[in-house]
CSV table of C-alpha atoms in Angstrom, one decimal:
chain,number,residue,atom,x,y,z
K,1,MET,CA,60.6,-87.6,-48.7
K,2,ILE,CA,60.6,-87.9,-44.8
K,3,PRO,CA,60.9,-84.7,-43.4
K,4,GLN,CA,63.9,-83.6,-41.4
K,5,PRO,CA,63.4,-82.9,-37.7
K,6,SER,CA,64.0,-78.9,-38.1
K,7,GLU,CA,60.8,-79.2,-41.0
K,8,ALA,CA,58.5,-81.3,-38.8
K,9,ALA,CA,59.1,-79.2,-35.8
K,10,SER,CA,55.1,-77.8,-35.1
K,11,ALA,CA,53.8,-78.9,-32.3
K,12,SER,CA,53.5,-77.4,-28.8
K,13,LEU,CA,52.9,-78.1,-25.1
K,14,TYR,CA,51.0,-75.2,-23.4
K,15,PHE,CA,48.8,-74.7,-20.5
K,16,SER,CA,44.8,-73.9,-20.4
K,17,PRO,CA,44.6,-71.3,-18.7
K,18,ASP,CA,47.9,-69.9,-19.2
K,19,THR,CA,47.2,-67.0,-16.1
K,20,ALA,CA,45.1,-67.0,-13.4
K,21,SER,CA,44.6,-64.5,-10.4
K,22,LYS,CA,43.8,-66.6,-7.0
K,23,THR,CA,43.4,-65.6,-3.4
K,24,VAL,CA,45.7,-67.8,-0.7
K,25,GLY,CA,43.9,-71.0,0.0
K,26,ASP,CA,41.5,-71.2,-3.1
K,27,THR,CA,42.1,-74.1,-6.0
K,28,VAL,CA,43.0,-73.4,-9.5
K,29,THR,CA,42.6,-76.2,-12.1
K,30,VAL,CA,45.4,-75.6,-15.1
K,31,THR,CA,45.5,-78.4,-18.0
K,32,MET,CA,48.3,-79.4,-19.9
K,33,LYS,CA,47.5,-79.5,-23.8
K,34,VAL,CA,49.2,-80.5,-26.9
K,35,ASN,CA,48.8,-78.9,-30.4
K,36,THR,CA,50.1,-81.3,-32.9
K,37,GLY,CA,50.3,-78.6,-35.7
K,38,GLY,CA,48.6,-80.9,-37.9
K,39,ILE,CA,50.9,-83.8,-37.5
K,40,ALA,CA,49.8,-87.3,-36.3
K,41,ILE,CA,51.7,-87.9,-32.7
K,42,ASN,CA,51.6,-90.9,-30.7
K,43,ALA,CA,53.5,-89.9,-27.6
K,44,ALA,CA,54.4,-86.9,-25.4
K,45,GLU,CA,56.8,-86.6,-22.2
K,46,ALA,CA,57.7,-83.1,-20.1
K,47,THR,CA,58.9,-82.0,-16.7
K,48,LEU,CA,56.6,-79.2,-15.6
K,49,SER,CA,57.9,-76.5,-12.9
K,50,PHE,CA,56.0,-74.5,-10.5
K,51,SER,CA,56.7,-72.2,-7.9
K,52,ALA,CA,56.3,-74.7,-4.5
K,53,SER,CA,56.6,-71.8,-2.2
K,54,VAL,CA,53.2,-70.1,-4.0
K,55,LEU,CA,51.5,-73.3,-5.3
K,56,GLN,CA,50.9,-77.1,-4.3
K,57,VAL,CA,49.2,-79.6,-6.2
K,58,LYS,CA,46.3,-81.1,-4.8
K,59,SER,CA,45.6,-83.7,-7.3
K,60,ILE,CA,46.1,-84.6,-11.1
K,61,SER,CA,43.5,-86.4,-13.4
K,62,ARG,CA,43.9,-87.9,-16.7
K,63,SER,CA,39.9,-87.8,-17.4
K,64,GLY,CA,39.1,-86.7,-20.9
K,65,SER,CA,42.8,-87.1,-21.9
K,66,VAL,CA,43.9,-88.0,-25.9
K,67,PHE,CA,46.6,-90.4,-24.5
K,68,SER,CA,45.4,-93.9,-23.1
K,69,LEU,CA,48.6,-95.1,-22.3
K,70,TRP,CA,51.0,-93.9,-19.7
K,71,PRO,CA,54.6,-95.4,-19.2
K,72,VAL,CA,55.2,-93.0,-16.5
K,73,GLU,CA,51.8,-91.6,-15.1
K,74,PRO,CA,51.4,-88.0,-14.3
K,75,THR,CA,53.2,-87.6,-11.2
K,76,TYR,CA,54.1,-84.8,-8.9
K,77,SER,CA,56.7,-83.4,-6.1
K,78,ASN,CA,55.0,-80.4,-4.1
K,79,ALA,CA,58.8,-80.5,-2.3
K,80,ASN,CA,60.7,-80.0,-5.8
K,81,GLY,CA,57.8,-78.1,-7.8
K,82,THR,CA,57.7,-80.7,-10.8
K,83,VAL,CA,55.1,-82.7,-12.5
K,84,ASN,CA,56.7,-85.4,-14.5
K,85,PHE,CA,54.6,-87.4,-17.3
K,86,SER,CA,55.1,-89.8,-20.2
K,87,GLY,CA,51.8,-90.7,-22.2
K,88,GLY,CA,50.7,-91.9,-25.7
K,89,LYS,CA,48.1,-93.3,-28.0
K,90,PRO,CA,48.8,-96.3,-30.3
K,91,SER,CA,48.6,-95.9,-34.4
K,92,PRO,CA,47.0,-93.6,-35.6
K,93,GLY,CA,47.7,-91.4,-32.9
K,94,TYR,CA,46.4,-88.4,-32.3
K,95,THR,CA,46.3,-84.9,-34.1
K,96,GLY,CA,44.2,-81.6,-33.1
K,97,SER,CA,45.1,-78.2,-31.6
K,98,GLY,CA,43.5,-78.3,-28.5
K,99,GLY,CA,44.3,-82.1,-27.1
K,100,SER,CA,44.1,-82.6,-23.1
K,101,LEU,CA,46.7,-84.5,-21.8
K,102,PHE,CA,46.0,-83.9,-18.0
K,103,SER,CA,44.7,-81.4,-15.7
K,104,ILE,CA,46.5,-80.4,-12.5
K,105,VAL,CA,44.5,-79.1,-9.7
K,106,PHE,CA,46.9,-76.6,-7.5
K,107,THR,CA,46.1,-75.1,-4.0
K,108,ALA,CA,47.3,-71.4,-3.8
K,109,LYS,CA,49.1,-71.3,-0.5
K,110,ALA,CA,51.2,-68.4,-0.3
K,111,ASN,CA,51.0,-64.5,-1.4
K,112,GLY,CA,53.3,-64.1,-4.8
K,113,THR,CA,53.2,-65.0,-8.9
K,114,ALA,CA,53.8,-68.7,-9.4
K,115,ARG,CA,55.5,-69.5,-12.4
K,116,LEU,CA,54.7,-72.5,-14.5
K,117,THR,CA,57.3,-73.6,-17.4
K,118,VAL,CA,58.1,-77.0,-19.1
K,119,SER,CA,61.2,-78.3,-19.9
K,120,GLY,CA,62.5,-81.5,-21.5
K,121,ALA,CA,59.6,-81.7,-23.6
K,122,GLN,CA,59.2,-83.9,-26.4
K,123,VAL,CA,56.2,-84.7,-28.7
K,124,LEU,CA,57.0,-87.8,-31.0
K,125,ALA,CA,55.2,-88.3,-34.1
K,126,ASN,CA,53.5,-91.2,-35.5
K,127,ASP,CA,56.0,-91.9,-38.0
K,128,GLY,CA,57.7,-95.0,-37.4
K,129,LEU,CA,60.8,-93.0,-36.4
K,130,GLY,CA,59.7,-91.2,-33.2
K,131,THR,CA,60.7,-87.8,-34.8
K,132,ASN,CA,60.4,-85.3,-31.9
K,133,ILE,CA,58.2,-82.9,-33.7
K,134,VAL,CA,58.1,-80.2,-30.6
K,135,GLY,CA,58.4,-76.7,-31.8
K,136,ALA,CA,57.4,-74.5,-28.9
K,137,VAL,CA,56.5,-74.9,-25.3
K,138,GLY,CA,54.0,-72.7,-23.4
K,139,SER,CA,54.7,-71.1,-20.3
K,140,GLY,CA,51.9,-69.9,-17.3
K,141,SER,CA,51.3,-67.7,-14.4
K,142,VAL,CA,49.0,-67.7,-11.1
K,143,LYS,CA,49.1,-64.6,-9.2
K,144,VAL,CA,47.9,-65.2,-5.6
K,145,SER,CA,47.0,-62.3,-3.3
K,146,ALA,CA,46.7,-62.7,0.2
K,147,VAL,CA,43.2,-63.2,2.0
K,148,VAL,CA,42.1,-59.4,2.3
K,149,VAL,CA,40.7,-59.2,5.9
K,150,PRO,CA,38.2,-56.2,6.8
K,151,PRO,CA,39.1,-53.9,9.3
K,152,PRO,CA,36.9,-54.7,12.8
K,153,THR,CA,33.7,-52.4,13.0
K,154,PRO,CA,34.0,-50.2,15.4
K,155,SER,CA,31.8,-51.0,18.4
K,156,THR,CA,29.5,-48.7,20.4
K,157,PRO,CA,30.3,-49.3,24.3
K,158,GLU,CA,27.2,-50.1,26.2
K,159,PRO,CA,25.7,-47.3,28.1
K,160,VAL,CA,26.8,-47.3,32.1
K,161,ILE,CA,24.0,-46.4,34.1
K,162,THR,CA,24.7,-45.2,37.8
K,163,SER,CA,22.1,-43.9,40.4
K,164,ILE,CA,23.5,-41.4,43.6
K,165,THR,CA,21.0,-42.2,45.6
K,166,ASN,CA,20.9,-46.1,44.7
K,167,PRO,CA,24.8,-46.4,44.2
K,168,ASN,CA,24.7,-50.2,44.7
K,169,GLN,CA,22.9,-52.0,42.1
K,170,ASP,CA,22.9,-55.3,43.5
K,171,ALA,CA,21.2,-54.3,46.7
K,172,TRP,CA,17.4,-53.4,47.1
K,173,SER,CA,16.5,-49.7,47.6
K,174,SER,CA,13.3,-48.4,48.6
K,175,ASN,CA,14.3,-45.1,46.6
K,176,SER,CA,12.7,-45.0,43.2
K,177,THR,CA,14.2,-41.5,42.4
């Protein structure tokens, strides 16, 4: 019996870590991962969205990915706050609970909380039918706080030395008192 999509829906896409706290100017690396729910998969695709007013993508790396084929390389738009991807692996596919797809290095650019979301997700079973078995998509957040600048330390003013008997400090005086 071939499982129906509703019966087979058990895969998930998620972020690791799913929460982080940074300060403006810091970088944070977030990895897009897949849990196949015990079913072999051969492809996945989605659009990731992030708060472009708070974060910007610095780079994306596929190093260590469980996928070897990339019909749509992970590409990003800092203007739109999106990352798109479509990747896969030939048969027998991939089965596992923590498969890395790619990593995104974000730069924290402003104070606030950036939401990370997934839309249009498809995780396709290696069943010869391309059955979409995505059952859940994760979300995440990166809290960015402003850089705390300590207040300046009060400085002690230099002492002012004056003399009633020698009022002009630029002129020589024979009076030593």
